[in-house]
Structure formats: C-alpha cells, structure tokens
PDB file of C-alpha atoms and ligand atoms in Angstrom:
ATOM      1  CA  MET A 368     102.854 102.366 105.342  1.00  0.00           C
ATOM      2  CA  GLY A 369     101.241  99.117 104.198  1.00  0.00           C
ATOM      3  CA  ASN A 370     101.738  95.766 105.755  1.00  0.00           C
ATOM      4  CA  PHE A 371     103.513  93.441 103.365  1.00  0.00           C
ATOM      5  CA  ASN A 372     103.861  90.499 105.741  1.00  0.00           C
ATOM      6  CA  GLY A 373     103.664  87.276 103.730  1.00  0.00           C
ATOM      7  CA  ARG A 374     103.888  89.090 100.389  1.00  0.00           C
ATOM      8  CA  SER A 375     106.551  88.197  97.861  1.00  0.00           C
ATOM      9  CA  VAL A 376     108.112  91.208  96.151  1.00  0.00           C
ATOM     10  CA  VAL A 377     110.584  91.087  93.248  1.00  0.00           C
ATOM     11  CA  VAL A 378     112.784  94.141  92.628  1.00  0.00           C
ATOM     12  CA  THR A 379     114.876  94.275  89.454  1.00  0.00           C
ATOM     13  CA  GLY A 380     118.096  96.247  89.738  1.00  0.00           C
ATOM     14  CA  GLY A 381     117.436  95.890  93.449  1.00  0.00           C
ATOM     15  CA  ALA A 382     121.027  96.024  94.657  1.00  0.00           C
ATOM     16  CA  GLN A 383     121.910  99.679  94.147  1.00  0.00           C
ATOM     17  CA  GLY A 384     120.382 103.135  93.871  1.00  0.00           C
ATOM     18  CA  ILE A 385     116.598 103.379  93.657  1.00  0.00           C
ATOM     19  CA  GLY A 386     116.364  99.577  93.579  1.00  0.00           C
ATOM     20  CA  ARG A 387     118.251  99.307  96.848  1.00  0.00           C
ATOM     21  CA  GLY A 388     115.823 101.773  98.429  1.00  0.00           C
ATOM     22  CA  LEU A 389     112.929  99.680  97.086  1.00  0.00           C
ATOM     23  CA  SER A 390     114.402  96.415  98.384  1.00  0.00           C
ATOM     24  CA  GLU A 391     115.006  97.946 101.825  1.00  0.00           C
ATOM     25  CA  GLY A 392     111.585  99.602 101.928  1.00  0.00           C
ATOM     26  CA  PHE A 393     109.621  96.463 101.056  1.00  0.00           C
ATOM     27  CA  ALA A 394     111.752  94.276 103.363  1.00  0.00           C
ATOM     28  CA  ARG A 395     111.169  96.668 106.273  1.00  0.00           C
ATOM     29  CA  ALA A 396     107.436  96.593 105.481  1.00  0.00           C
ATOM     30  CA  GLY A 397     107.494  92.821 106.047  1.00  0.00           C
ATOM     31  CA  ALA A 398     107.775  91.509 102.478  1.00  0.00           C
ATOM     32  CA  SER A 399     109.919  88.602 101.347  1.00  0.00           C
ATOM     33  CA  VAL A 400     112.120  90.324  98.795  1.00  0.00           C
ATOM     34  CA  THR A 401     113.850  88.835  95.759  1.00  0.00           C
ATOM     35  CA  ILE A 402     116.605  91.173  94.585  1.00  0.00           C
ATOM     36  CA  VAL A 403     117.380  90.637  90.896  1.00  0.00           C
ATOM     37  CA  ASP A 404     120.661  92.152  89.748  1.00  0.00           C
ATOM     38  CA  ILE A 405     123.903  91.712  87.829  1.00  0.00           C
ATOM     39  CA  ASP A 406     126.029  93.366  90.529  1.00  0.00           C
ATOM     40  CA  LYS A 407     127.010  90.339  92.587  1.00  0.00           C
ATOM     41  CA  ALA A 408     128.939  92.176  95.299  1.00  0.00           C
ATOM     42  CA  SER A 409     126.261  94.790  96.004  1.00  0.00           C
ATOM     43  CA  ALA A 410     123.408  92.265  95.840  1.00  0.00           C
ATOM     44  CA  ASN A 411     125.180  89.900  98.189  1.00  0.00           C
ATOM     45  CA  GLN A 412     126.074  92.659 100.649  1.00  0.00           C
ATOM     46  CA  LEU A 413     122.518  94.047 100.714  1.00  0.00           C
ATOM     47  CA  THR A 414     120.976  90.600 101.158  1.00  0.00           C
ATOM     48  CA  GLU A 415     123.306  89.811 104.060  1.00  0.00           C
ATOM     49  CA  THR A 416     122.557  93.169 105.703  1.00  0.00           C
ATOM     50  CA  LEU A 417     118.790  92.701 105.366  1.00  0.00           C
ATOM     51  CA  ARG A 418     119.008  89.165 106.784  1.00  0.00           C
ATOM     52  CA  ASP A 419     121.246  90.306 109.669  1.00  0.00           C
ATOM     53  CA  ASP A 420     118.588  92.909 110.470  1.00  0.00           C
ATOM     54  CA  GLY A 421     115.949  90.166 110.642  1.00  0.00           C
ATOM     55  CA  PHE A 422     114.297  90.743 107.269  1.00  0.00           C
ATOM     56  CA  THR A 423     113.544  88.162 104.564  1.00  0.00           C
ATOM     57  CA  ALA A 424     115.497  88.495 101.317  1.00  0.00           C
ATOM     58  CA  GLN A 425     117.312  86.536  98.658  1.00  0.00           C
ATOM     59  CA  TRP A 426     119.104  87.647  95.530  1.00  0.00           C
ATOM     60  CA  VAL A 427     119.289  86.211  92.035  1.00  0.00           C
ATOM     61  CA  PHE A 428     121.969  86.944  89.468  1.00  0.00           C
ATOM     62  CA  ALA A 429     120.060  87.756  86.283  1.00  0.00           C
ATOM     63  CA  ASP A 430     120.338  90.108  83.336  1.00  0.00           C
ATOM     64  CA  VAL A 431     116.673  91.039  83.073  1.00  0.00           C
ATOM     65  CA  SER A 432     116.963  91.887  79.371  1.00  0.00           C
ATOM     66  CA  ARG A 433     117.412  88.153  78.664  1.00  0.00           C
ATOM     67  CA  ALA A 434     114.317  85.967  78.626  1.00  0.00           C
ATOM     68  CA  ALA A 435     115.960  82.931  80.239  1.00  0.00           C
ATOM     69  CA  ASP A 436     117.373  85.063  83.072  1.00  0.00           C
ATOM     70  CA  ALA A 437     114.058  86.828  83.662  1.00  0.00           C
ATOM     71  CA  GLU A 438     112.203  83.515  83.810  1.00  0.00           C
ATOM     72  CA  ARG A 439     114.776  82.056  86.207  1.00  0.00           C
ATOM     73  CA  ALA A 440     114.468  85.082  88.490  1.00  0.00           C
ATOM     74  CA  ILE A 441     110.707  84.648  88.745  1.00  0.00           C
ATOM     75  CA  THR A 442     111.021  80.869  89.197  1.00  0.00           C
ATOM     76  CA  SER A 443     113.419  81.511  92.048  1.00  0.00           C
ATOM     77  CA  ALA A 444     111.019  83.941  93.761  1.00  0.00           C
ATOM     78  CA  ILE A 445     108.211  81.376  93.458  1.00  0.00           C
ATOM     79  CA  ALA A 446     110.435  78.571  94.784  1.00  0.00           C
ATOM     80  CA  ALA A 447     111.573  80.605  97.777  1.00  0.00           C
ATOM     81  CA  TYR A 448     108.419  82.495  98.707  1.00  0.00           C
ATOM     82  CA  GLY A 449     105.522  80.629  97.066  1.00  0.00           C
ATOM     83  CA  GLY A 450     104.738  83.129  94.304  1.00  0.00           C
ATOM     84  CA  VAL A 451     104.965  86.756  93.280  1.00  0.00           C
ATOM     85  CA  ASP A 452     102.611  89.452  94.614  1.00  0.00           C
ATOM     86  CA  VAL A 453     104.490  92.588  93.581  1.00  0.00           C
ATOM     87  CA  LEU A 454     106.951  93.060  90.734  1.00  0.00           C
ATOM     88  CA  VAL A 455     108.957  96.269  90.616  1.00  0.00           C
ATOM     89  CA  ASN A 456     110.554  96.705  87.199  1.00  0.00           C
ATOM     90  CA  ASN A 457     113.285  99.115  88.205  1.00  0.00           C
ATOM     91  CA  ALA A 458     116.524  98.071  86.458  1.00  0.00           C
ATOM     92  CA  GLY A 459     117.549 100.680  83.922  1.00  0.00           C
ATOM     93  CA  ILE A 460     120.667 102.059  82.296  1.00  0.00           C
ATOM     94  CA  GLN A 461     121.797 105.361  80.834  1.00  0.00           C
ATOM     95  CA  PRO A 462     125.433 104.554  80.061  1.00  0.00           C
ATOM     96  CA  MET A 463     128.093 107.227  79.864  1.00  0.00           C
ATOM     97  CA  GLY A 464     128.786 107.711  76.178  1.00  0.00           C
ATOM     98  CA  SER A 465     125.135 107.181  75.285  1.00  0.00           C
ATOM     99  CA  TYR A 466     124.511 110.939  75.023  1.00  0.00           C
ATOM    100  CA  VAL A 467     124.239 111.105  71.236  1.00  0.00           C
ATOM    101  CA  ASN A 468     121.680 111.921  68.580  1.00  0.00           C
ATOM    102  CA  VAL A 469     120.072 109.197  66.469  1.00  0.00           C
ATOM    103  CA  GLU A 470     122.718 109.498  63.754  1.00  0.00           C
ATOM    104  CA  ALA A 471     125.489 108.756  66.199  1.00  0.00           C
ATOM    105  CA  GLU A 472     123.625 106.102  68.204  1.00  0.00           C
ATOM    106  CA  THR A 473     124.764 102.582  67.346  1.00  0.00           C
ATOM    107  CA  GLU A 474     122.413  99.675  66.817  1.00  0.00           C
ATOM    108  CA  GLU A 475     124.095  97.888  69.739  1.00  0.00           C
ATOM    109  CA  GLY A 476     123.696 100.924  72.009  1.00  0.00           C
ATOM    110  CA  TRP A 477     120.051 101.331  71.072  1.00  0.00           C
ATOM    111  CA  ASP A 478     119.314  97.615  71.593  1.00  0.00           C
ATOM    112  CA  ARG A 479     121.069  97.524  74.967  1.00  0.00           C
ATOM    113  CA  ILE A 480     119.174 100.511  76.387  1.00  0.00           C
ATOM    114  CA  ILE A 481     115.809  99.386  75.007  1.00  0.00           C
ATOM    115  CA  GLY A 482     116.603  95.847  76.164  1.00  0.00           C
ATOM    116  CA  VAL A 483     117.229  96.735  79.809  1.00  0.00           C
ATOM    117  CA  ASN A 484     114.852  99.700  80.150  1.00  0.00           C
ATOM    118  CA  LEU A 485     111.834  98.399  78.221  1.00  0.00           C
ATOM    119  CA  LYS A 486     112.071  94.791  77.010  1.00  0.00           C
ATOM    120  CA  ALA A 487     112.980  93.633  80.516  1.00  0.00           C
ATOM    121  CA  HIS A 488     109.749  95.135  81.894  1.00  0.00           C
ATOM    122  CA  PHE A 489     107.853  93.026  79.351  1.00  0.00           C
ATOM    123  CA  LEU A 490     109.844  89.876  80.094  1.00  0.00           C
ATOM    124  CA  MET A 491     109.635  90.083  83.883  1.00  0.00           C
ATOM    125  CA  SER A 492     105.900  90.838  83.693  1.00  0.00           C
ATOM    126  CA  LYS A 493     105.338  87.975  81.265  1.00  0.00           C
ATOM    127  CA  TYR A 494     106.785  85.463  83.722  1.00  0.00           C
ATOM    128  CA  ALA A 495     105.417  87.028  86.942  1.00  0.00           C
ATOM    129  CA  ILE A 496     101.773  87.541  85.955  1.00  0.00           C
ATOM    130  CA  PRO A 497     100.772  83.843  85.944  1.00  0.00           C
ATOM    131  CA  SER A 498     101.825  83.626  89.595  1.00  0.00           C
ATOM    132  CA  MET A 499      99.915  86.825  90.446  1.00  0.00           C
ATOM    133  CA  ARG A 500      96.855  85.310  88.769  1.00  0.00           C
ATOM    134  CA  GLU A 501      97.183  82.128  90.855  1.00  0.00           C
ATOM    135  CA  ARG A 502      97.364  84.241  94.018  1.00  0.00           C
ATOM    136  CA  GLY A 503      94.232  86.198  93.097  1.00  0.00           C
ATOM    137  CA  GLY A 504      95.943  89.414  92.037  1.00  0.00           C
ATOM    138  CA  GLY A 505      99.087  91.482  92.195  1.00  0.00           C
ATOM    139  CA  VAL A 506     100.781  94.756  91.375  1.00  0.00           C
ATOM    140  CA  VAL A 507     103.379  95.628  88.736  1.00  0.00           C
ATOM    141  CA  ILE A 508     105.241  98.878  89.354  1.00  0.00           C
ATOM    142  CA  ASN A 509     107.267 100.143  86.418  1.00  0.00           C
ATOM    143  CA  ILE A 510     109.981 102.673  87.145  1.00  0.00           C
ATOM    144  CA  ALA A 511     109.913 105.031  84.165  1.00  0.00           C
ATOM    145  CA  SER A 512     111.216 108.618  84.305  1.00  0.00           C
ATOM    146  CA  VAL A 513     110.189 112.215  83.876  1.00  0.00           C
ATOM    147  CA  GLN A 514     111.968 111.669  80.553  1.00  0.00           C
ATOM    148  CA  GLY A 515     109.030 109.480  79.543  1.00  0.00           C
ATOM    149  CA  LEU A 516     106.942 112.667  79.511  1.00  0.00           C
ATOM    150  CA  GLN A 517     109.398 115.290  78.296  1.00  0.00           C
ATOM    151  CA  SER A 518     112.844 114.946  76.785  1.00  0.00           C
ATOM    152  CA  GLN A 519     116.303 116.404  77.076  1.00  0.00           C
ATOM    153  CA  PRO A 520     118.668 116.524  74.091  1.00  0.00           C
ATOM    154  CA  LEU A 521     120.796 113.549  73.030  1.00  0.00           C
ATOM    155  CA  VAL A 522     119.001 110.678  74.746  1.00  0.00           C
ATOM    156  CA  PRO A 523     116.976 109.050  71.925  1.00  0.00           C
ATOM    157  CA  ALA A 524     117.089 105.477  73.200  1.00  0.00           C
ATOM    158  CA  TYR A 525     116.586 106.405  76.856  1.00  0.00           C
ATOM    159  CA  ALA A 526     113.691 108.756  76.051  1.00  0.00           C
ATOM    160  CA  ALA A 527     112.061 106.163  73.784  1.00  0.00           C
ATOM    161  CA  SER A 528     112.481 103.442  76.402  1.00  0.00           C
ATOM    162  CA  LYS A 529     110.833 105.527  79.127  1.00  0.00           C
ATOM    163  CA  GLY A 530     107.975 106.653  76.888  1.00  0.00           C
ATOM    164  CA  GLY A 531     107.533 103.003  75.972  1.00  0.00           C
ATOM    165  CA  VAL A 532     107.369 102.014  79.643  1.00  0.00           C
ATOM    166  CA  LEU A 533     104.511 104.472  80.245  1.00  0.00           C
ATOM    167  CA  SER A 534     102.663 103.133  77.216  1.00  0.00           C
ATOM    168  CA  LEU A 535     103.230  99.526  78.289  1.00  0.00           C
ATOM    169  CA  THR A 536     101.924 100.440  81.748  1.00  0.00           C
ATOM    170  CA  ARG A 537      98.630 101.692  80.309  1.00  0.00           C
ATOM    171  CA  ASN A 538      98.260  98.654  78.055  1.00  0.00           C
ATOM    172  CA  MET A 539      98.969  96.084  80.765  1.00  0.00           C
ATOM    173  CA  ALA A 540      96.636  97.878  83.179  1.00  0.00           C
ATOM    174  CA  LEU A 541      93.778  97.357  80.722  1.00  0.00           C
ATOM    175  CA  ASP A 542      94.686  93.767  79.911  1.00  0.00           C
ATOM    176  CA  TYR A 543      94.822  92.650  83.556  1.00  0.00           C
ATOM    177  CA  ALA A 544      92.432  94.928  85.473  1.00  0.00           C
ATOM    178  CA  SER A 545      89.694  92.286  85.495  1.00  0.00           C
ATOM    179  CA  GLU A 546      92.096  89.845  87.163  1.00  0.00           C
ATOM    180  CA  ASN A 547      92.879  92.194  90.051  1.00  0.00           C
ATOM    181  CA  ILE A 548      96.387  92.844  88.712  1.00  0.00           C
ATOM    182  CA  ARG A 549      97.192  96.551  88.827  1.00  0.00           C
ATOM    183  CA  VAL A 550      99.956  98.134  86.739  1.00  0.00           C
ATOM    184  CA  VAL A 551     101.330 101.561  87.615  1.00  0.00           C
ATOM    185  CA  ALA A 552     104.439 103.611  86.877  1.00  0.00           C
ATOM    186  CA  ILE A 553     106.623 105.990  88.853  1.00  0.00           C
ATOM    187  CA  ASN A 554     108.510 108.815  87.156  1.00  0.00           C
ATOM    188  CA  PRO A 555     111.438 109.806  89.347  1.00  0.00           C
ATOM    189  CA  GLY A 556     113.021 113.238  89.061  1.00  0.00           C
ATOM    190  CA  THR A 557     116.745 113.337  89.764  1.00  0.00           C
ATOM    191  CA  ILE A 558     117.489 110.812  92.521  1.00  0.00           C
ATOM    192  CA  ASP A 559     120.838 110.503  94.307  1.00  0.00           C
ATOM    193  CA  THR A 560     122.052 107.125  93.024  1.00  0.00           C
ATOM    194  CA  PRO A 561     125.240 105.641  91.545  1.00  0.00           C
ATOM    195  CA  MET A 562     123.799 106.365  88.061  1.00  0.00           C
ATOM    196  CA  VAL A 563     123.503 110.079  88.823  1.00  0.00           C
ATOM    197  CA  ARG A 564     126.793 110.226  90.779  1.00  0.00           C
ATOM    198  CA  THR A 565     128.632 108.645  87.811  1.00  0.00           C
ATOM    199  CA  GLN A 566     127.214 111.286  85.473  1.00  0.00           C
ATOM    200  CA  ALA A 567     128.082 114.111  87.896  1.00  0.00           C
ATOM    201  CA  LEU A 568     131.607 112.795  88.404  1.00  0.00           C
ATOM    202  CA  ALA A 569     132.205 112.616  84.650  1.00  0.00           C
ATOM    203  CA  ALA A 570     130.892 116.146  84.147  1.00  0.00           C
ATOM    204  CA  GLY A 571     132.965 117.866  86.841  1.00  0.00           C
ATOM    205  CA  ASN A 572     132.623 118.460  90.574  1.00  0.00           C
ATOM    206  CA  GLU A 573     130.373 115.643  91.748  1.00  0.00           C
ATOM    207  CA  ASP A 574     128.829 117.170  94.890  1.00  0.00           C
ATOM    208  CA  GLU A 575     128.466 120.653  93.380  1.00  0.00           C
ATOM    209  CA  LEU A 576     126.687 119.265  90.335  1.00  0.00           C
ATOM    210  CA  VAL A 577     124.306 117.101  92.364  1.00  0.00           C
ATOM    211  CA  GLU A 578     123.461 120.181  94.461  1.00  0.00           C
ATOM    212  CA  GLN A 579     123.003 122.239  91.291  1.00  0.00           C
ATOM    213  CA  TRP A 580     120.688 119.582  89.822  1.00  0.00           C
ATOM    214  CA  GLY A 581     118.774 119.633  93.095  1.00  0.00           C
ATOM    215  CA  GLY A 582     118.236 123.364  92.601  1.00  0.00           C
ATOM    216  CA  LEU A 583     116.411 122.643  89.339  1.00  0.00           C
ATOM    217  CA  HIS A 584     113.700 120.898  91.367  1.00  0.00           C
ATOM    218  CA  PRO A 585     111.226 123.346  93.012  1.00  0.00           C
ATOM    219  CA  ILE A 586     111.598 121.509  96.337  1.00  0.00           C
ATOM    220  CA  GLY A 587     115.291 122.447  96.174  1.00  0.00           C
ATOM    221  CA  ARG A 588     117.024 119.111  96.397  1.00  0.00           C
ATOM    222  CA  VAL A 589     117.505 115.880  94.484  1.00  0.00           C
ATOM    223  CA  GLY A 590     115.422 112.955  95.709  1.00  0.00           C
ATOM    224  CA  GLN A 591     116.586 109.967  97.708  1.00  0.00           C
ATOM    225  CA  PRO A 592     115.863 106.304  96.857  1.00  0.00           C
ATOM    226  CA  SER A 593     113.583 106.224  99.923  1.00  0.00           C
ATOM    227  CA  ASP A 594     111.373 108.892  98.274  1.00  0.00           C
ATOM    228  CA  ILE A 595     110.685 106.437  95.446  1.00  0.00           C
ATOM    229  CA  ALA A 596     110.318 103.493  97.842  1.00  0.00           C
ATOM    230  CA  ASN A 597     107.680 105.361  99.882  1.00  0.00           C
ATOM    231  CA  ALA A 598     105.632 106.018  96.734  1.00  0.00           C
ATOM    232  CA  ALA A 599     106.026 102.387  95.629  1.00  0.00           C
ATOM    233  CA  LEU A 600     104.893 101.104  99.038  1.00  0.00           C
ATOM    234  CA  PHE A 601     101.715 103.142  98.723  1.00  0.00           C
ATOM    235  CA  LEU A 602     101.047 102.128  95.104  1.00  0.00           C
ATOM    236  CA  ALA A 603     101.588  98.447  95.939  1.00  0.00           C
ATOM    237  CA  SER A 604      99.331  98.623  99.002  1.00  0.00           C
ATOM    238  CA  ASP A 605      95.618  97.950  99.277  1.00  0.00           C
ATOM    239  CA  GLN A 606      95.107 101.690  99.896  1.00  0.00           C
ATOM    240  CA  ALA A 607      95.847 102.135  96.177  1.00  0.00           C
ATOM    241  CA  SER A 608      93.394  99.433  95.056  1.00  0.00           C
ATOM    242  CA  PHE A 609      91.543 101.793  92.661  1.00  0.00           C
ATOM    243  CA  ILE A 610      94.728 103.076  90.977  1.00  0.00           C
ATOM    244  CA  THR A 611      95.868 101.398  87.778  1.00  0.00           C
ATOM    245  CA  GLY A 612      97.199 102.463  84.369  1.00  0.00           C
ATOM    246  CA  GLU A 613      98.460 105.678  85.965  1.00  0.00           C
ATOM    247  CA  HIS A 614     101.879 107.200  86.539  1.00  0.00           C
ATOM    248  CA  LEU A 615     103.086 109.229  89.497  1.00  0.00           C
ATOM    249  CA  CYS A 616     105.882 111.804  89.229  1.00  0.00           C
ATOM    250  CA  VAL A 617     108.054 111.737  92.332  1.00  0.00           C
ATOM    251  CA  ASP A 618     110.165 114.683  91.303  1.00  0.00           C
ATOM    252  CA  GLY A 619     110.071 117.540  93.797  1.00  0.00           C
ATOM    253  CA  GLY A 620     107.777 119.498  91.472  1.00  0.00           C
ATOM    254  CA  PHE A 621     110.079 119.228  88.458  1.00  0.00           C
ATOM    255  CA  MET A 622     107.313 118.364  85.979  1.00  0.00           C
ATOM    256  CA  ALA A 623     105.039 121.099  87.309  1.00  0.00           C
ATOM    257  CA  GLN A 624     107.353 123.704  85.793  1.00  0.00           C
ATOM    258  CA  GLY A 625     106.937 125.214  82.337  1.00  0.00           C
ATOM    259  CA  ALA A 626     109.671 126.405  80.007  1.00  0.00           C
ATOM    260  CA  TRP A 627     109.276 129.820  81.687  1.00  0.00           C
ATOM    261  CA  ALA A 628     110.122 128.329  85.095  1.00  0.00           C
ATOM    262  CA  SER A 629     113.074 130.632  85.828  1.00  0.00           C
ATOM    263  CA  GLU A 630     111.084 133.809  85.103  1.00  0.00           C
ATOM    264  CA  THR A 631     109.137 135.524  87.873  1.00  0.00           C
ATOM    265  CA  ALA A 632     105.910 137.472  87.423  1.00  0.00           C
ATOM    266  CA  ASP A 633     105.996 141.242  88.008  1.00  0.00           C
TER     267      ASP A 633
HETATM  268  P1  NAD B 923     121.707 102.762  89.194  1.00  0.00           P
HETATM  269  O1  NAD B 923     122.607 102.609  88.030  1.00  0.00           O
HETATM  270  O2  NAD B 923     122.178 103.562  90.333  1.00  0.00           O
HETATM  271  O3  NAD B 923     121.281 101.300  89.711  1.00  0.00           O
HETATM  272  C1  NAD B 923     120.739 100.388  88.776  1.00  0.00           C
HETATM  273  C2  NAD B 923     120.770  98.978  89.313  1.00  0.00           C
HETATM  274  O4  NAD B 923     120.285  98.125  88.253  1.00  0.00           O
HETATM  275  C3  NAD B 923     122.167  98.480  89.669  1.00  0.00           C
HETATM  276  O5  NAD B 923     122.111  97.712  90.848  1.00  0.00           O
HETATM  277  C4  NAD B 923     122.557  97.649  88.457  1.00  0.00           C
HETATM  278  O6  NAD B 923     123.506  96.642  88.756  1.00  0.00           O
HETATM  279  C5  NAD B 923     121.206  97.051  88.062  1.00  0.00           C
HETATM  280  N1  NAD B 923     121.155  96.616  86.657  1.00  0.00           N
HETATM  281  C6  NAD B 923     121.609  97.283  85.554  1.00  0.00           C
HETATM  282  N2  NAD B 923     121.417  96.558  84.457  1.00  0.00           N
HETATM  283  C7  NAD B 923     120.808  95.396  84.849  1.00  0.00           C
HETATM  284  C8  NAD B 923     120.353  94.242  84.167  1.00  0.00           C
HETATM  285  N3  NAD B 923     120.500  94.119  82.835  1.00  0.00           N
HETATM  286  N4  NAD B 923     119.777  93.251  84.871  1.00  0.00           N
HETATM  287  C9  NAD B 923     119.631  93.362  86.213  1.00  0.00           C
HETATM  288  N5  NAD B 923     120.061  94.424  86.923  1.00  0.00           N
HETATM  289  C10 NAD B 923     120.634  95.434  86.248  1.00  0.00           C
HETATM  290  O7  NAD B 923     120.332 103.349  88.622  1.00  0.00           O
HETATM  291  P2  NAD B 923     119.205 104.218  89.388  1.00  0.00           P
HETATM  292  O8  NAD B 923     119.559 105.641  89.275  1.00  0.00           O
HETATM  293  O9  NAD B 923     118.930 103.619  90.707  1.00  0.00           O
HETATM  294  O10 NAD B 923     117.984 103.978  88.391  1.00  0.00           O
HETATM  295  C11 NAD B 923     116.997 102.982  88.642  1.00  0.00           C
HETATM  296  C12 NAD B 923     115.847 103.205  87.679  1.00  0.00           C
HETATM  297  O11 NAD B 923     115.307 104.519  87.872  1.00  0.00           O
HETATM  298  C13 NAD B 923     116.240 103.132  86.202  1.00  0.00           C
HETATM  299  O12 NAD B 923     115.193 102.539  85.468  1.00  0.00           O
HETATM  300  C14 NAD B 923     116.400 104.601  85.815  1.00  0.00           C
HETATM  301  O13 NAD B 923     116.212 104.806  84.442  1.00  0.00           O
HETATM  302  C15 NAD B 923     115.285 105.213  86.643  1.00  0.00           C
HETATM  303  N6  NAD B 923     115.467 106.646  86.891  1.00  0.00           N
HETATM  304  C16 NAD B 923     116.507 107.101  87.625  1.00  0.00           C
HETATM  305  C17 NAD B 923     116.616 108.466  87.871  1.00  0.00           C
HETATM  306  C18 NAD B 923     117.734 109.032  88.707  1.00  0.00           C
HETATM  307  O14 NAD B 923     117.849 110.271  88.769  1.00  0.00           O
HETATM  308  N7  NAD B 923     118.550 108.230  89.375  1.00  0.00           N
HETATM  309  C19 NAD B 923     115.693 109.353  87.324  1.00  0.00           C
HETATM  310  C20 NAD B 923     114.649 108.853  86.573  1.00  0.00           C
HETATM  311  C21 NAD B 923     114.530 107.490  86.361  1.00  0.00           C
END
C-alpha cells in the first residue's frame, strides 16, 4: 500500500489512538515520521518502539492549537527529514464534561475544542505548505468525523469544529490544487481509541458499551486505528493523485443509514 520511502510525514496527536495507528502505518510504509503530541510518555514509548523495529521516527512535544508550537513542530520535521511531504491533522479532543448545549458551554470550553480540532489544522497547514511547495507538492489529510456531516445532541463545539474541518478541506484543496498539494479529509465512525474507551468507561461497562456501539455500525463492529491508517495511506499515495477537496467516511457503513435504519421492510 504505497511506498513512502524518503517521504516525510507529520502526524499530529500521533502518540495514541487513531494517531498512533497513522504513525505506525506510515512508518511501516517507509516514511520518516514526526509524531507531534502533548503526551510525552506515549510519544516517547511509540518512537522508541518504532526505532527498535527499524523504522524512522522522531517526536516533538507541541500543543498544536498554539501557533509557536505548531511552527516548531514543522521546523523540527524539516530539520530532521528535509521537509514535509504529508501532514496528517489528526489531534482532536472531545473532553468528558463537554456534552452540553450552547447555553451551558463555556467560552473556554468552546475555544479549547475549536482550538485543537480546527484552528490547529489551519496552523499546521500554514507552516507545512511552504515546505510542500518547495518539494513540488504534498498532501494534507484532515481527520474530521461523521459528526462533520450529521450531529448528535449536546456537542455544539465538537460538531462545529468537524464541520469546519470539512469546509477548510474544500477551501484549501482549491487554493493549492495548482501547486500539486492535495487536501482531503477522513470521517471516522466509532474507532477503538483511548478517547472512546474513556467515554465508555464513564458511561458504564466499558467493553459492553464499545460492543454495543459497534452494533450501531452496519459492519457490526467499531473500527480500529489501522482502518483509518489504511485509508490515509491510500489518500496520501500517488494512486490518489486525482482526489482532492473530498472526504471519505471510514465508518463501517454508519453514514449510509437513514433515520429508519432499525426498521426492516416487509
Ligand atoms: P485520542 O484521545 O484517543 O488520541 C488523541 C491524541 O491526540 C492523543 O495522543 C493526545 O495526547 C493528542 N492530543 C490531544 N490534544 C493535543 C494537542 N493540543 N496537541 C497535540 N496533541 C494533542 O483520540 P482519537 O479517538 O484517536 O481521535 C483522533 C482524531 O479522530 C480526533 O480528531 C477525533 O476527533 C477524531 N475522531 C475520532 C473518532 C473515534 O471514534 N475515536 C471518531 C471520529 C473522529
């Protein structure tokens, strides 16, 4: 699935969950991977494991919602690996306690979620694109969500951030298509990650709930980080060279359902 030898790939939130799957997937495909994260222990452990297995990786401590951190992360990828070919904007948050309507949402809560889930995609792209241009092209993959297309109750900031990511994806695709820089998005369904496990644990029986959520997906299971990584490897590859400004749902058929999904025809 794509040969990324000699390519420099930056993965935000690359230490855990979907990001970890992305970091592993691109490293195994031959890329030099820069893991950008705020979780020092997980980032360090993953980097060591990848290096022990013979892959090329480094990690950078950076809060991608902060301009100075985002710029430093890109500078570090350029210093280590000569530039940036692929940027995966994956870091995102849906904190426990953020399940509120707009009246109950605080300004700080709103700003934090929009900052990490949307502003960071802008910041990381802003600093990475000049290097892509110098290298004759590149790919930005934005991890959005099925919640960018449809909503659930009580997630105003998260829903707005993911809708914003899809809109930003279309805009950037137009602005950079002529420079051979493609911009695409992936909308994961429910994926088995620490984010989802934390929510399941807080709501009751962790494993039972994850299985139950899996049952809501026509394929009958939740996804794994590798499901997202496989889609990202394709979208970042030359086989996808005519795909830009588009989003791909990797959701076990979740978005194919209508509101009548549980009803069966006579
Ligand atoms: P996760 O919480 O399991 O992992 C997120 C990673 O991002 C962690 O390593 C964390 O340390 C890092 N991170 C958080 N804030 C950061 C910041 N400010 N700067 C740098 N790194 C930061 O999350 P996940 O489930 O793997 O989700 C990854 C992305 O996929 C998010 O954008 C999320 O919204 C999206 N998504 C997830 C699911 C799902 O079911 N898991 C579904 C749809 C979309």
